[in-house]
PDB file of C-alpha atoms in Angstrom:
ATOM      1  CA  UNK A   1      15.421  -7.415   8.336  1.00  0.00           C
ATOM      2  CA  UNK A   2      13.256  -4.426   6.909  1.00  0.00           C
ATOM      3  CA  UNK A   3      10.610  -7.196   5.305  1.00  0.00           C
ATOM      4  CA  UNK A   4       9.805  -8.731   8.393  1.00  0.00           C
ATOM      5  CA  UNK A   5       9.717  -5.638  10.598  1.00  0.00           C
ATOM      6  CA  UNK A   6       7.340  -4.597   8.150  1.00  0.00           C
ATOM      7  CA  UNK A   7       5.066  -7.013   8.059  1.00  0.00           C
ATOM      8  CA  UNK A   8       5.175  -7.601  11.535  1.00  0.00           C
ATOM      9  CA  UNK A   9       3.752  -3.526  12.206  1.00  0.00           C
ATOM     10  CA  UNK A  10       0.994  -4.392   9.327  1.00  0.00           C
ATOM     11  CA  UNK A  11      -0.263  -6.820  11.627  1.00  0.00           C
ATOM     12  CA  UNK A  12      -0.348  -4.132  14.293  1.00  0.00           C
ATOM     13  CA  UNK A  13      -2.787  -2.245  12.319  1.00  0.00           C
ATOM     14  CA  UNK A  14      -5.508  -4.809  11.680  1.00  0.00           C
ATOM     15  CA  UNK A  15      -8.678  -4.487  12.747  1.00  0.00           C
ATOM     16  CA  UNK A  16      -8.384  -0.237  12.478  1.00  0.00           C
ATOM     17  CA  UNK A  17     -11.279   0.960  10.993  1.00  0.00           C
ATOM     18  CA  UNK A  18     -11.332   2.596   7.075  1.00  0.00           C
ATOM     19  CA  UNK A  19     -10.976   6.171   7.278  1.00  0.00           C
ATOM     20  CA  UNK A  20     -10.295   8.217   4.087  1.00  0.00           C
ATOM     21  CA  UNK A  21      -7.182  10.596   4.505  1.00  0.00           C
ATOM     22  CA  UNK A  22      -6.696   8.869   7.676  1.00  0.00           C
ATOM     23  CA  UNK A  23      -3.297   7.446   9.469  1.00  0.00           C
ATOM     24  CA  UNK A  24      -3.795   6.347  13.015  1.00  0.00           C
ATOM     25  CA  UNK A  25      -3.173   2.952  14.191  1.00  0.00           C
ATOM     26  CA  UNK A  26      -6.317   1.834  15.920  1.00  0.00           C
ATOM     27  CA  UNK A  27      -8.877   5.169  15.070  1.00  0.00           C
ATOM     28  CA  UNK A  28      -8.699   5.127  11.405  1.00  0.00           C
ATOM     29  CA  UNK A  29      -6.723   4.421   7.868  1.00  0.00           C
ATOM     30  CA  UNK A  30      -6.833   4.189   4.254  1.00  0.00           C
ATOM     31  CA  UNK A  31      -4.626   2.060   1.848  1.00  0.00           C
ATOM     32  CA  UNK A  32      -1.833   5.160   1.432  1.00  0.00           C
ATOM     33  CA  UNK A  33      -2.477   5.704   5.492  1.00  0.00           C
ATOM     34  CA  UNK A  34      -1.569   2.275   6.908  1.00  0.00           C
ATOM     35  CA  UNK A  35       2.050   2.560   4.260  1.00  0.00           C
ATOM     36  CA  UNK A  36       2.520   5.988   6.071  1.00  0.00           C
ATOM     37  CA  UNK A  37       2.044   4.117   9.039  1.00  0.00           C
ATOM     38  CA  UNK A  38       4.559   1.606   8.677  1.00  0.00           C
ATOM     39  CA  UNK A  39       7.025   3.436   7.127  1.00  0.00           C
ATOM     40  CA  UNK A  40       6.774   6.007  10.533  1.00  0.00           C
ATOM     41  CA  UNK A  41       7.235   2.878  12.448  1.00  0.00           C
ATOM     42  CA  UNK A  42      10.187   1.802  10.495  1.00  0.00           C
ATOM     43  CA  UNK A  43      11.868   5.419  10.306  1.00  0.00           C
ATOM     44  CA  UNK A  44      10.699   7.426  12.558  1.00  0.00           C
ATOM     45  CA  UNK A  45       9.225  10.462  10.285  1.00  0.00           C
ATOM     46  CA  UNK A  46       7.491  10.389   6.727  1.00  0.00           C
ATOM     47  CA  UNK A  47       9.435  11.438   3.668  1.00  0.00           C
ATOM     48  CA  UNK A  48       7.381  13.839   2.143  1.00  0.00           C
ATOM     49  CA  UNK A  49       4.405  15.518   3.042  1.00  0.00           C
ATOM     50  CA  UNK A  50       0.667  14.400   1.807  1.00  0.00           C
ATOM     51  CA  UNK A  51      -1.155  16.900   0.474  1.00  0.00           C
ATOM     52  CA  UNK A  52      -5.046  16.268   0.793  1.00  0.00           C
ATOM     53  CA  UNK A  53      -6.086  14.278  -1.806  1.00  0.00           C
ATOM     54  CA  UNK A  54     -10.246  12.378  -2.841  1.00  0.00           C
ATOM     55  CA  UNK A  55     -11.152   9.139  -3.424  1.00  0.00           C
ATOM     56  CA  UNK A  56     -10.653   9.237  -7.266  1.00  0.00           C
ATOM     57  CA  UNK A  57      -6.895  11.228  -6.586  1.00  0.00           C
ATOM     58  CA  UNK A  58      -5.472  11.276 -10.019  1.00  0.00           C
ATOM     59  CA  UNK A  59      -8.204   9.631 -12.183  1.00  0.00           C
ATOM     60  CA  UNK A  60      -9.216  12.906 -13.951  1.00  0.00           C
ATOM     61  CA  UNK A  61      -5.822  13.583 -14.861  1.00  0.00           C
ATOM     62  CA  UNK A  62      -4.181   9.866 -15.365  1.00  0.00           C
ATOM     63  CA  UNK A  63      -1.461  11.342 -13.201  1.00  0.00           C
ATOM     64  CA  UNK A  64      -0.272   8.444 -11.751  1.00  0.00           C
ATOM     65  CA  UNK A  65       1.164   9.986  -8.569  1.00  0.00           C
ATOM     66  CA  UNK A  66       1.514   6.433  -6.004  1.00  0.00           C
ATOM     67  CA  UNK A  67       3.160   4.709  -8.973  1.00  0.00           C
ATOM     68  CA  UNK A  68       5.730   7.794  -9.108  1.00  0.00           C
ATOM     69  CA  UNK A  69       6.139   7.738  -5.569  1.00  0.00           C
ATOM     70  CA  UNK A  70       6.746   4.653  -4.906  1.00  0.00           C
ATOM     71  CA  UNK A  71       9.275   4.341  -7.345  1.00  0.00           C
ATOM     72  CA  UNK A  72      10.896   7.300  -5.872  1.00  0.00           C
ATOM     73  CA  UNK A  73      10.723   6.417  -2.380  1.00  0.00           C
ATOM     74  CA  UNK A  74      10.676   2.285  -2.239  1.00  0.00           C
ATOM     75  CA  UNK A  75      13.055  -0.309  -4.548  1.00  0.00           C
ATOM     76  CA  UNK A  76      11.271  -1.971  -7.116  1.00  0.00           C
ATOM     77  CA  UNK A  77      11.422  -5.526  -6.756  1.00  0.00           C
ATOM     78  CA  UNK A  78      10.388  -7.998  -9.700  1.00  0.00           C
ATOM     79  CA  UNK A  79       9.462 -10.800  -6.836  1.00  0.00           C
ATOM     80  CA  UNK A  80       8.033  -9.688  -3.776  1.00  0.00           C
ATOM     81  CA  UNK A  81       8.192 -10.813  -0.620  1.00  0.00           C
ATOM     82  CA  UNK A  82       6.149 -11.203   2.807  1.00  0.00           C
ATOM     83  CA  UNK A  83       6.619  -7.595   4.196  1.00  0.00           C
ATOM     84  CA  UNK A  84       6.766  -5.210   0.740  1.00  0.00           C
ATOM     85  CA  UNK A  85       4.136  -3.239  -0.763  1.00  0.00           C
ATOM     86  CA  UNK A  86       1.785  -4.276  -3.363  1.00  0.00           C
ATOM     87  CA  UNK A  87       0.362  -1.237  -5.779  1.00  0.00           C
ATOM     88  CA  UNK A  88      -2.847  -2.410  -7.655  1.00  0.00           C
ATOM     89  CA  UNK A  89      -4.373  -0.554 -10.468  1.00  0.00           C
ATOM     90  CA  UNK A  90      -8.313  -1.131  -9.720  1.00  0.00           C
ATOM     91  CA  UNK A  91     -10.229  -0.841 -12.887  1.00  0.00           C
ATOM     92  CA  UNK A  92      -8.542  -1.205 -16.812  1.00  0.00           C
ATOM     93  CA  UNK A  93      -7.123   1.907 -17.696  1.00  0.00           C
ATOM     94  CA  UNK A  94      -7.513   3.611 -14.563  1.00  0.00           C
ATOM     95  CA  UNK A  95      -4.288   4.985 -12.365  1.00  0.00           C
ATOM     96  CA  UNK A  96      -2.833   2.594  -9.653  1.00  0.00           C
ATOM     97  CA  UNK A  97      -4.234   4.204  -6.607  1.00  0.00           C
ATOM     98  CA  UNK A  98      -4.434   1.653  -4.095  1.00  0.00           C
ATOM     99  CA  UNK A  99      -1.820  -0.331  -1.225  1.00  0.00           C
ATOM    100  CA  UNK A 100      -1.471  -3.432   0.297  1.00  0.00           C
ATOM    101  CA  UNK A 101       1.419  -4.945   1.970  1.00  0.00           C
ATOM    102  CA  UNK A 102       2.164  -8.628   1.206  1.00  0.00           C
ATOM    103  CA  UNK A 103       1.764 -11.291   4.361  1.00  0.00           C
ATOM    104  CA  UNK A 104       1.944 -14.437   2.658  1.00  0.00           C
ATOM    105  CA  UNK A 105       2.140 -15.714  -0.592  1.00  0.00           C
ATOM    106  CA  UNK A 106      -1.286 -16.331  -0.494  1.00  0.00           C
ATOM    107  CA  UNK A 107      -1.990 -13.519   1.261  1.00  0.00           C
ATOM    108  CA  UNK A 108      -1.879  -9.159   1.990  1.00  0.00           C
ATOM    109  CA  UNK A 109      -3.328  -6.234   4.358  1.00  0.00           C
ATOM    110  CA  UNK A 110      -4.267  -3.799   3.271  1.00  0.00           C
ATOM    111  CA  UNK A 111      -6.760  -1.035   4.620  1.00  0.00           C
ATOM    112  CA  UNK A 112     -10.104  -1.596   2.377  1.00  0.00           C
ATOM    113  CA  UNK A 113     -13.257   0.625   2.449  1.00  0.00           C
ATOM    114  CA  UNK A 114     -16.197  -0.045   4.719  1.00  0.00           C
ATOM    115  CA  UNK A 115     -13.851  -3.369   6.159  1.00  0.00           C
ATOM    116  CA  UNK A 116     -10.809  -1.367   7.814  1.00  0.00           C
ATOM    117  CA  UNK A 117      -7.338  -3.118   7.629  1.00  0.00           C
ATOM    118  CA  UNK A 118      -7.721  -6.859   6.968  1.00  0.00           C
ATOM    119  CA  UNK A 119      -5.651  -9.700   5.530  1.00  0.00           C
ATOM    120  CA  UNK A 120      -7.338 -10.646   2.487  1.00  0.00           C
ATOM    121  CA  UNK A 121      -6.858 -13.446   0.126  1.00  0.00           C
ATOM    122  CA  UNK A 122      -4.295 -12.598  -2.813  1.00  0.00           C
ATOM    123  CA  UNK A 123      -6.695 -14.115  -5.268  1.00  0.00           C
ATOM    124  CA  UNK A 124      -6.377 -14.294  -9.216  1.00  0.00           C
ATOM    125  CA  UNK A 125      -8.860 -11.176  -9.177  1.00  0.00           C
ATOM    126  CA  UNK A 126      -6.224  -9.267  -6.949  1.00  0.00           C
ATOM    127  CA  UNK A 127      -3.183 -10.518  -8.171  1.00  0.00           C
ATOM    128  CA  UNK A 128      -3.914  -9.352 -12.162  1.00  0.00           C
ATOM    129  CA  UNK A 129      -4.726  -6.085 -10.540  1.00  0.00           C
ATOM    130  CA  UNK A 130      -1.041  -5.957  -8.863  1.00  0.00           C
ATOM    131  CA  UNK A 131       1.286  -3.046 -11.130  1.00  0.00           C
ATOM    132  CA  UNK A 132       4.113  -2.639  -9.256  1.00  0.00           C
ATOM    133  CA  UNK A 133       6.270  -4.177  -5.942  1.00  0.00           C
ATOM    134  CA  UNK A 134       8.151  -2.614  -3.694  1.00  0.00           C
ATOM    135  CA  UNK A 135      10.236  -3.057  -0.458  1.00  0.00           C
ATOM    136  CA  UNK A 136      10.650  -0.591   2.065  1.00  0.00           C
ATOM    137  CA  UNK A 137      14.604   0.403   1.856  1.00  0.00           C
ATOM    138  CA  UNK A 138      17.022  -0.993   4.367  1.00  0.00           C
ATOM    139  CA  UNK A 139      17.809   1.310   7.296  1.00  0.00           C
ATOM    140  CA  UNK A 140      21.430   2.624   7.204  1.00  0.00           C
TER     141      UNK A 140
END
C-alpha cells in the first residue's frame, strides 16, 4: 500500500541534517527534499525537474508553486492518512511553502531548519497551518 511504504521511507530519513536545496538521505534535506526523496524511493525517478529556488521561493510573487504542484502531481485527499503529505502555509497570507509527511494522527516528519528531519508533534499551532493533503498516487 503506497501510504505505508511511504511512511515507512520517511522514517528512513530521520535524523538527516537540514540542508536548504538539499535531497540526500543521511547528508542533508529540506521540507521539498525529503518529498523528492520519498517519492524517488517509491518510483524510481522524480517527475519534474527542480529548478533552484531561496528560502522565501514564491513569497514576492504569491505564486503559490508547491500548492500547484502538488495538486498536479499527488491526489488531494480531504482526510489524510499516516503516510501522505501535509502542505502548511507558515505565516497568514503568505504562500504554502513548506512539507511534512503525516506518521500518526498525532504526529508528522518533516525536514525543519536548524533540527534536520524529525517527527514532530501535529499540534493545534501546526495543524491550523495545514492547506492542503495529499497521497502519493498508487503505482500501476
Amino acid at each position: 500500500m503506497i501510504r505505508s511504504d511511504a511512511l515507512a521511507e520517511a522514517r528512513t530519513w530521520i535524523g538527516t541534517p537540514y540542508r536548504h536545496q538539499a535531497s540526500c538521505k543521511g547528508a542533508g534535506t529540506d521540507c521539498l527534499g525529503l518529498i523528492r526523496g520519498i517519492w524517488r524511493a517509491l518510483y524510481g525517478g522524480e517527475p519534474v525537474a527542480i529548478p533552484p529556488y531561496t528560502p522565501d521561493w514564491s513569497e514576492p510573487s504569491r505564486d503559490e508553486v508547491l500548492m500547484r504542484t502538488a495538486t498536479a502531481l499527488l491526489t488531494r485527499v480531504e482526510r489524510p492518512d499516516p503516510g501522505d503529505v501535509l502542505l502548511f502555509r507558515m505565516r497568514d497570507k503568505g504562500v504554502a511553502k513548506h512539507l511534512g509527511v503525516l506518521a500518526t494522527s498525532e504526529t508528522f516528519i518533516h525536514a525543519y531548519s536548524a533540527h534536520g528531519v524529525v517527527e514532530s508533534s501535529l499540534s493545534a499551532p501546526w495543524r491550523r497551518r495545514i492547506v492542503g493533503t495529499f497521497r502519493f498516487p498508487e503505482r500501476g
